[in-house]
Amino acid sequence: MLRTTPTSRIDRQSQTFFRGLRLSAILLAMAIITGVIGFSTIENYTLTEAFYMTIITLSTVGFTEVRPLSDTGRIFASLLIIGNIGIFAYAVTNISRFLVEGGLKKLFQYRAMEKKIAQLKDHVIICGYGRYGQEIAEHFNRHKVPFVVIDNRQETIDDLHQRENTPYLQGDATNDETLEEAGIERASALIAALPEDTDNVYVVLTARQLKSNLKIISRATYQKAERKLKRAGADHVILPNQIGGFYMATLVTKPDAVEFFTILTEKGDELVSFEEVIFDSLPEGKTKQTIKELNIRKNTGANVVGLKTPDGQYIVNPSADTVIEINMGIIVLGTEEQIASFKDYMTRLIHPEEQA
């Protein structure tokens, strides 16, 4: 299967630049070859003399001929000028645009973008950079989560081009090749945030076929699309309108609770966030321990606010006597420093051999 490189999808304007340069080079080369062969044959010029005559003829700079031309030579030179003056002007125009309008700079930027995307690992692919995609990207930047954006709209690409810290691809997220270029085989999650539910279904279906264990989250405008997205392979489906309505209603019934949650999710003096660790294994002597015995609060400062059992059930605000089992997820709340301490503590607990 023929695959394009990520840079071929990044900016259509630059594709036009490069196509124009390639076409200019081909046409100019053909004109020069024609001139060299013609002058060599008609006037018995050497290759160097024929090349020189061809260049001054095509460019119409008016330098003196190597030797006076015969009548046939003058006719050939006139035809060469008439037939190729447009080609020469087209080539000069394209080269000037490439240099003046930033084509050369963009080329280096695209190469850097290509390398940046190739180095991503355990990143998130954001399909669609509309209102929700922008909010997601801003959140990921704030939390230092690696990601790459896929969008097909030229105005969006122009905007992304100005954001040096945002890796992006221009292309159709429903295509296998585009998702592969975004490094889906190395990604940890994909968010389908396109405006149309139908497009999100195709994105989810394509992504699930390419990577079976990928975490996929999709937005949906209409509730009837939720089941289709789940059948296509989405792990979670978010209905923004439903969430917005719930949020506004809760502001009336429980305004203080909403304000407190806003403090948890927005950046203040200290960034407070949630973190989850899955107990896929526990060393000998650490199995069947309770939350109290693990001393998470004492050792890290983070607070245990929830557990996820191996069968997918959630325990909210578990008691200190709750036993931690294999394949159980533990969810904590804390500042950035506390979360980092929690991650380090759990790594040392689950994999003590790595600390030896």
Tab-separated table of C-alpha atoms in Angstrom:
chain	number	residue	atom	x	y	z
A	1	MET	CA	0.000	0.000	0.000
A	2	LEU	CA	1.353	3.383	-1.022
A	3	ARG	CA	1.563	5.757	1.928
A	4	THR	CA	2.102	9.487	1.949
A	5	THR	CA	4.287	11.242	4.476
A	6	PRO	CA	2.817	13.446	7.205
A	7	THR	CA	4.192	16.564	5.578
A	8	SER	CA	2.115	15.895	2.430
A	9	ARG	CA	-1.047	16.510	4.505
A	10	ILE	CA	0.023	19.399	6.669
A	11	ASP	CA	-0.627	22.371	4.414
A	12	ARG	CA	-2.302	22.426	0.995
A	13	GLN	CA	-0.893	25.849	0.209
A	14	SER	CA	2.613	24.471	0.506
A	15	GLN	CA	1.690	21.493	-1.621
A	16	THR	CA	0.807	24.022	-4.326
A	17	PHE	CA	4.202	25.693	-3.804
A	18	PHE	CA	6.062	22.412	-4.205
A	19	ARG	CA	4.005	21.243	-7.196
A	20	GLY	CA	4.666	24.574	-8.880
A	21	LEU	CA	8.393	24.292	-8.218
A	22	ARG	CA	8.537	20.748	-9.564
A	23	LEU	CA	6.579	21.675	-12.682
A	24	SER	CA	8.759	24.755	-13.210
A	25	ALA	CA	11.922	22.671	-12.920
A	26	ILE	CA	10.629	20.072	-15.405
A	27	LEU	CA	9.501	22.639	-17.972
A	28	LEU	CA	12.690	24.677	-17.603
A	29	ALA	CA	14.844	21.571	-17.994
A	30	MET	CA	12.945	20.583	-21.154
A	31	ALA	CA	13.388	24.083	-22.606
A	32	ILE	CA	17.125	24.078	-21.837
A	33	ILE	CA	17.608	20.605	-23.328
A	34	THR	CA	15.714	21.680	-26.448
A	35	GLY	CA	17.847	24.814	-26.790
A	36	VAL	CA	21.142	22.978	-26.255
A	37	ILE	CA	20.284	20.321	-28.827
A	38	GLY	CA	19.030	22.915	-31.319
A	39	PHE	CA	22.044	25.245	-31.109
A	40	SER	CA	24.485	22.318	-31.154
A	41	THR	CA	22.854	20.846	-34.236
A	42	ILE	CA	22.162	24.007	-36.208
A	43	GLU	CA	25.230	26.105	-35.335
A	44	ASN	CA	27.707	23.345	-34.407
A	45	TYR	CA	28.199	24.926	-30.965
A	46	THR	CA	29.918	23.040	-28.188
A	47	LEU	CA	27.728	21.965	-25.279
A	48	THR	CA	29.037	24.875	-23.198
A	49	GLU	CA	28.373	27.373	-25.989
A	50	ALA	CA	24.933	25.891	-26.681
A	51	PHE	CA	24.016	26.022	-22.973
A	52	TYR	CA	25.152	29.659	-22.737
A	53	MET	CA	23.157	30.625	-25.840
A	54	THR	CA	20.090	28.828	-24.524
A	55	ILE	CA	20.200	30.629	-21.182
A	56	ILE	CA	20.645	34.133	-22.637
A	57	THR	CA	17.920	33.380	-25.195
A	58	LEU	CA	15.370	32.111	-22.679
A	59	SER	CA	16.086	34.906	-20.200
A	60	THR	CA	16.140	37.552	-22.971
A	61	VAL	CA	19.000	39.377	-21.247
A	62	GLY	CA	20.528	40.421	-24.567
A	63	PHE	CA	24.198	39.397	-24.231
A	64	THR	CA	26.326	38.968	-27.353
A	65	GLU	CA	26.091	35.642	-29.220
A	66	VAL	CA	29.028	33.249	-29.108
A	67	ARG	CA	29.219	33.523	-32.884
A	68	PRO	CA	26.921	35.217	-35.383
A	69	LEU	CA	23.847	33.075	-35.985
A	70	SER	CA	22.821	31.774	-39.365
A	71	ASP	CA	19.351	32.510	-40.698
A	72	THR	CA	18.215	29.089	-39.510
A	73	GLY	CA	19.792	29.765	-36.119
A	74	ARG	CA	17.983	33.099	-35.805
A	75	ILE	CA	14.648	31.445	-36.642
A	76	PHE	CA	15.322	28.730	-34.039
A	77	ALA	CA	16.272	31.345	-31.397
A	78	SER	CA	13.109	33.324	-32.154
A	79	LEU	CA	10.921	30.222	-31.841
A	80	LEU	CA	12.745	29.272	-28.628
A	81	ILE	CA	11.981	32.695	-27.133
A	82	ILE	CA	8.324	32.690	-28.240
A	83	GLY	CA	7.744	29.122	-27.093
A	84	ASN	CA	9.497	29.344	-23.759
A	85	ILE	CA	9.335	32.916	-22.474
A	86	GLY	CA	6.164	31.982	-20.584
A	87	ILE	CA	7.874	28.934	-19.073
A	88	PHE	CA	10.834	31.000	-17.886
A	89	ALA	CA	8.552	33.664	-16.398
A	90	TYR	CA	6.453	30.942	-14.688
A	91	ALA	CA	9.563	29.345	-13.183
A	92	VAL	CA	10.935	32.661	-11.898
A	93	THR	CA	7.540	33.558	-10.408
A	94	ASN	CA	7.272	30.241	-8.554
A	95	ILE	CA	10.792	30.463	-7.184
A	96	SER	CA	10.188	34.047	-6.056
A	97	ARG	CA	6.923	33.061	-4.339
A	98	PHE	CA	8.657	30.125	-2.670
A	99	LEU	CA	11.282	32.433	-1.185
A	100	VAL	CA	9.258	35.599	-0.559
A	101	GLU	CA	6.009	34.001	0.742
A	102	GLY	CA	7.780	31.712	3.154
A	103	GLY	CA	7.692	28.432	1.267
A	104	LEU	CA	11.259	27.567	2.209
A	105	LYS	CA	10.575	28.351	5.870
A	106	LYS	CA	7.453	26.198	5.795
A	107	LEU	CA	9.413	23.323	4.311
A	108	PHE	CA	11.756	23.281	7.317
A	109	GLN	CA	8.795	23.668	9.685
A	110	TYR	CA	7.040	20.679	8.107
A	111	ARG	CA	10.144	18.522	8.382
A	112	ALA	CA	10.368	19.450	12.050
A	113	MET	CA	6.648	18.659	12.474
A	114	GLU	CA	7.114	15.287	10.803
A	115	LYS	CA	9.914	14.393	13.209
A	116	LYS	CA	7.904	15.649	16.177
A	117	ILE	CA	4.942	13.429	15.322
A	118	ALA	CA	7.206	10.432	14.682
A	119	GLN	CA	8.644	10.804	18.194
A	120	LEU	CA	5.251	10.834	19.923
A	121	LYS	CA	4.403	7.841	22.092
A	122	ASP	CA	1.408	7.142	24.344
A	123	HIS	CA	-0.122	10.293	22.918
A	124	VAL	CA	-3.725	11.269	22.202
A	125	ILE	CA	-5.064	11.829	18.693
A	126	ILE	CA	-7.604	14.674	18.556
A	127	CYS	CA	-9.795	14.436	15.455
A	128	GLY	CA	-11.287	17.869	14.842
A	129	TYR	CA	-10.064	21.251	16.080
A	130	GLY	CA	-13.357	23.039	16.582
A	131	ARG	CA	-14.598	24.452	19.875
A	132	TYR	CA	-14.270	21.153	21.694
A	133	GLY	CA	-10.997	20.176	20.062
A	134	GLN	CA	-9.434	23.490	21.032
A	135	GLU	CA	-10.577	23.098	24.635
A	136	ILE	CA	-9.166	19.566	24.743
A	137	ALA	CA	-5.834	20.705	23.293
A	138	GLU	CA	-5.609	23.564	25.791
A	139	HIS	CA	-6.272	21.153	28.662
A	140	PHE	CA	-3.632	18.721	27.386
A	141	ASN	CA	-1.074	21.509	27.027
A	142	ARG	CA	-1.780	22.572	30.581
A	143	HIS	CA	-1.332	19.023	31.880
A	144	LYS	CA	1.603	18.246	29.561
A	145	VAL	CA	-0.230	15.400	27.797
A	146	PRO	CA	1.287	14.635	24.365
A	147	PHE	CA	-1.177	14.872	21.491
A	148	VAL	CA	-1.571	15.467	17.767
A	149	VAL	CA	-4.478	17.232	16.038
A	150	ILE	CA	-6.078	16.092	12.778
A	151	ASP	CA	-8.238	18.543	10.840
A	152	ASN	CA	-9.127	19.028	7.190
A	153	ARG	CA	-10.158	22.697	7.114
A	154	GLN	CA	-7.658	25.122	5.628
A	155	GLU	CA	-8.515	27.994	7.994
A	156	THR	CA	-7.961	25.671	10.952
A	157	ILE	CA	-4.633	24.507	9.550
A	158	ASP	CA	-3.557	28.119	9.077
A	159	ASP	CA	-4.350	28.732	12.739
A	160	LEU	CA	-2.542	25.599	13.894
A	161	HIS	CA	0.464	26.564	11.801
A	162	GLN	CA	0.967	29.549	14.088
A	163	ARG	CA	0.972	27.349	17.209
A	164	GLU	CA	4.462	25.892	17.404
A	165	ASN	CA	3.617	23.669	20.405
A	166	THR	CA	0.702	21.917	18.666
A	167	PRO	CA	1.568	18.971	16.379
A	168	TYR	CA	-1.005	18.624	13.611
A	169	LEU	CA	-1.882	16.919	10.341
A	170	GLN	CA	-4.140	18.129	7.573
A	171	GLY	CA	-6.260	15.270	6.359
A	172	ASP	CA	-9.389	13.192	6.674
A	173	ALA	CA	-9.471	11.437	10.045
A	174	THR	CA	-11.729	8.713	8.637
A	175	ASN	CA	-8.883	7.471	6.417
A	176	ASP	CA	-6.555	4.724	7.604
A	177	GLU	CA	-3.508	6.510	6.194
A	178	THR	CA	-4.169	9.710	8.124
A	179	LEU	CA	-4.539	7.906	11.452
A	180	GLU	CA	-1.417	5.861	10.735
A	181	GLU	CA	0.495	9.060	10.003
A	182	ALA	CA	-0.690	10.402	13.359
A	183	GLY	CA	0.956	7.374	15.000
A	184	ILE	CA	-2.179	5.498	16.017
A	185	GLU	CA	-0.153	2.325	16.641
A	186	ARG	CA	1.790	4.249	19.327
A	187	ALA	CA	-1.157	6.259	20.680
A	188	SER	CA	-2.893	5.623	23.994
A	189	ALA	CA	-6.213	7.252	23.128
A	190	LEU	CA	-8.226	8.928	20.377
A	191	ILE	CA	-10.877	11.637	20.717
A	192	ALA	CA	-13.388	12.035	17.885
A	193	ALA	CA	-14.504	15.665	18.161
A	194	LEU	CA	-15.783	16.285	14.638
A	195	PRO	CA	-18.999	18.338	14.306
A	196	GLU	CA	-20.956	15.629	12.457
A	197	ASP	CA	-22.005	12.438	14.241
A	198	THR	CA	-21.668	10.438	11.015
A	199	ASP	CA	-18.037	11.465	10.639
A	200	ASN	CA	-17.326	10.529	14.244
A	201	VAL	CA	-18.827	7.072	13.671
A	202	TYR	CA	-16.458	6.507	10.742
A	203	VAL	CA	-13.481	7.770	12.746
A	204	VAL	CA	-14.290	5.467	15.670
A	205	LEU	CA	-14.855	2.481	13.373
A	206	THR	CA	-11.578	3.076	11.520
A	207	ALA	CA	-9.576	3.640	14.703
A	208	ARG	CA	-10.957	0.519	16.365
A	209	GLN	CA	-10.009	-1.596	13.361
A	210	LEU	CA	-6.477	-0.196	13.359
A	211	LYS	CA	-5.895	-0.696	17.099
A	212	SER	CA	-8.161	-2.924	19.138
A	213	ASN	CA	-6.948	-1.826	22.589
A	214	LEU	CA	-7.036	1.932	21.920
A	215	LYS	CA	-9.109	4.054	24.296
A	216	ILE	CA	-11.645	5.883	22.115
A	217	ILE	CA	-13.801	8.798	23.244
A	218	SER	CA	-16.295	10.478	20.946
A	219	ARG	CA	-18.622	13.430	21.106
A	220	ALA	CA	-22.177	13.173	19.800
A	221	THR	CA	-24.685	15.873	18.989
A	222	TYR	CA	-27.755	13.657	19.111
A	223	GLN	CA	-28.565	10.949	21.638
A	224	LYS	CA	-29.553	8.470	18.934
A	225	ALA	CA	-25.941	8.518	17.696
A	226	GLU	CA	-24.669	7.293	21.069
A	227	ARG	CA	-25.559	3.645	20.458
A	228	LYS	CA	-24.060	3.718	16.960
A	229	LEU	CA	-20.809	5.114	18.296
A	230	LYS	CA	-20.702	2.466	21.021
A	231	ARG	CA	-21.305	-0.278	18.444
A	232	ALA	CA	-18.585	1.217	16.238
A	233	GLY	CA	-16.110	0.825	19.107
A	234	ALA	CA	-16.222	3.970	21.267
A	235	ASP	CA	-15.433	3.362	24.929
A	236	HIS	CA	-17.154	6.572	26.006
A	237	VAL	CA	-19.603	8.891	24.224
A	238	ILE	CA	-20.037	12.467	25.435
A	239	LEU	CA	-23.148	14.515	24.623
A	240	PRO	CA	-22.111	18.170	25.200
A	241	ASN	CA	-25.691	19.449	25.096
A	242	GLN	CA	-26.757	16.986	27.762
A	243	ILE	CA	-23.778	17.835	29.961
A	244	GLY	CA	-24.391	21.549	29.477
A	245	GLY	CA	-28.015	21.209	30.507
A	246	PHE	CA	-27.069	19.188	33.574
A	247	TYR	CA	-24.428	21.763	34.514
A	248	MET	CA	-26.859	24.672	34.277
A	249	ALA	CA	-29.516	22.832	36.270
A	250	THR	CA	-26.974	21.936	38.960
A	251	LEU	CA	-25.949	25.584	39.211
A	252	VAL	CA	-29.484	26.234	40.430
A	253	THR	CA	-29.842	23.245	42.766
A	254	LYS	CA	-26.243	22.852	43.990
A	255	PRO	CA	-24.265	26.004	43.110
A	256	ASP	CA	-21.554	25.499	45.740
A	257	ALA	CA	-20.854	21.958	44.553
A	258	VAL	CA	-20.478	23.169	40.975
A	259	GLU	CA	-18.143	25.956	42.049
A	260	PHE	CA	-16.029	23.488	44.012
A	261	PHE	CA	-15.787	21.161	40.996
A	262	THR	CA	-14.796	24.142	38.841
A	263	ILE	CA	-11.949	24.876	41.256
A	264	LEU	CA	-10.783	21.272	40.878
A	265	THR	CA	-10.785	21.388	37.088
A	266	GLU	CA	-9.443	24.895	36.458
A	267	LYS	CA	-5.958	26.208	37.038
A	268	GLY	CA	-5.423	28.170	40.228
A	269	ASP	CA	-2.360	28.681	42.400
A	270	GLU	CA	-1.936	24.916	42.456
A	271	LEU	CA	-3.302	22.686	39.727
A	272	VAL	CA	-5.574	20.103	41.351
A	273	SER	CA	-6.400	16.994	39.366
A	274	PHE	CA	-7.411	13.342	39.470
A	275	GLU	CA	-5.192	10.362	38.752
A	276	GLU	CA	-5.894	6.639	38.328
A	277	VAL	CA	-3.507	3.703	38.729
A	278	ILE	CA	-4.436	0.143	37.820
A	279	PHE	CA	-3.147	-2.588	40.125
A	280	ASP	CA	-2.305	-5.099	37.392
A	281	SER	CA	0.132	-6.783	39.779
A	282	LEU	CA	1.211	-6.609	43.407
A	283	PRO	CA	4.380	-7.944	45.006
A	284	GLU	CA	4.377	-10.706	47.590
A	285	GLY	CA	3.160	-9.400	50.935
A	286	LYS	CA	1.214	-6.477	49.412
A	287	THR	CA	-1.855	-8.412	48.240
A	288	LYS	CA	-5.154	-8.030	50.098
A	289	GLN	CA	-4.014	-4.805	51.789
A	290	THR	CA	-6.516	-2.115	52.722
A	291	ILE	CA	-6.362	1.548	51.761
A	292	LYS	CA	-5.394	2.329	55.328
A	293	GLU	CA	-2.487	-0.140	55.244
A	294	LEU	CA	-1.162	1.332	51.982
A	295	ASN	CA	-0.804	4.743	53.711
A	296	ILE	CA	-1.372	6.655	50.480
A	297	ARG	CA	-2.467	9.853	52.220
A	298	LYS	CA	0.468	9.793	54.621
A	299	ASN	CA	3.105	8.921	52.011
A	300	THR	CA	1.944	11.115	49.117
A	301	GLY	CA	-0.592	13.655	50.408
A	302	ALA	CA	-3.114	12.521	47.782
A	303	ASN	CA	-6.627	11.469	48.777
A	304	VAL	CA	-8.357	8.294	47.598
A	305	VAL	CA	-11.749	9.350	46.212
A	306	GLY	CA	-12.770	6.259	44.272
A	307	LEU	CA	-12.044	2.693	43.235
A	308	LYS	CA	-12.817	0.776	40.078
A	309	THR	CA	-13.335	-2.942	40.597
A	310	PRO	CA	-12.051	-5.528	38.088
A	311	ASP	CA	-15.605	-5.983	36.731
A	312	GLY	CA	-15.922	-2.246	35.981
A	313	GLN	CA	-17.967	-1.134	38.986
A	314	TYR	CA	-17.080	2.111	40.774
A	315	ILE	CA	-16.853	2.613	44.526
A	316	VAL	CA	-17.163	6.294	45.411
A	317	ASN	CA	-15.412	7.540	48.551
A	318	PRO	CA	-14.334	4.052	49.717
A	319	SER	CA	-13.734	3.394	53.395
A	320	ALA	CA	-10.206	2.997	54.751
A	321	ASP	CA	-10.898	-0.701	55.333
A	322	THR	CA	-11.591	-1.410	51.666
A	323	VAL	CA	-9.245	-4.144	50.390
A	324	ILE	CA	-7.195	-3.420	47.236
A	325	GLU	CA	-7.238	-6.346	44.801
A	326	ILE	CA	-5.432	-7.272	41.588
A	327	ASN	CA	-6.705	-5.377	38.473
A	328	MET	CA	-8.410	-2.794	40.657
A	329	GLY	CA	-8.071	0.890	39.769
A	330	ILE	CA	-7.502	3.467	42.470
A	331	ILE	CA	-8.492	7.098	41.839
A	332	VAL	CA	-6.937	9.889	43.874
A	333	LEU	CA	-7.283	13.667	44.092
A	334	GLY	CA	-4.380	16.014	44.715
A	335	THR	CA	-2.114	18.798	43.537
A	336	GLU	CA	0.458	18.269	40.781
A	337	GLU	CA	3.140	17.616	43.382
A	338	GLN	CA	0.969	15.155	45.288
A	339	ILE	CA	-0.050	13.342	42.097
A	340	ALA	CA	3.610	13.019	41.069
A	341	SER	CA	4.439	11.660	44.521
A	342	PHE	CA	1.507	9.234	44.247
A	343	LYS	CA	2.690	7.928	40.862
A	344	ASP	CA	6.218	7.433	42.177
A	345	TYR	CA	4.941	5.712	45.317
A	346	MET	CA	2.698	3.337	43.343
A	347	THR	CA	5.494	2.526	40.890
A	348	ARG	CA	7.771	1.591	43.768
A	349	LEU	CA	4.973	-0.431	45.346
A	350	ILE	CA	3.944	-2.351	42.206
A	351	HIS	CA	7.444	-2.757	40.726
A	352	PRO	CA	9.929	-2.785	43.631
A	353	GLU	CA	12.488	-4.599	41.485
A	354	GLU	CA	12.922	-1.464	39.348
A	355	GLN	CA	14.073	0.457	42.420
A	356	ALA	CA	16.711	-2.115	43.374
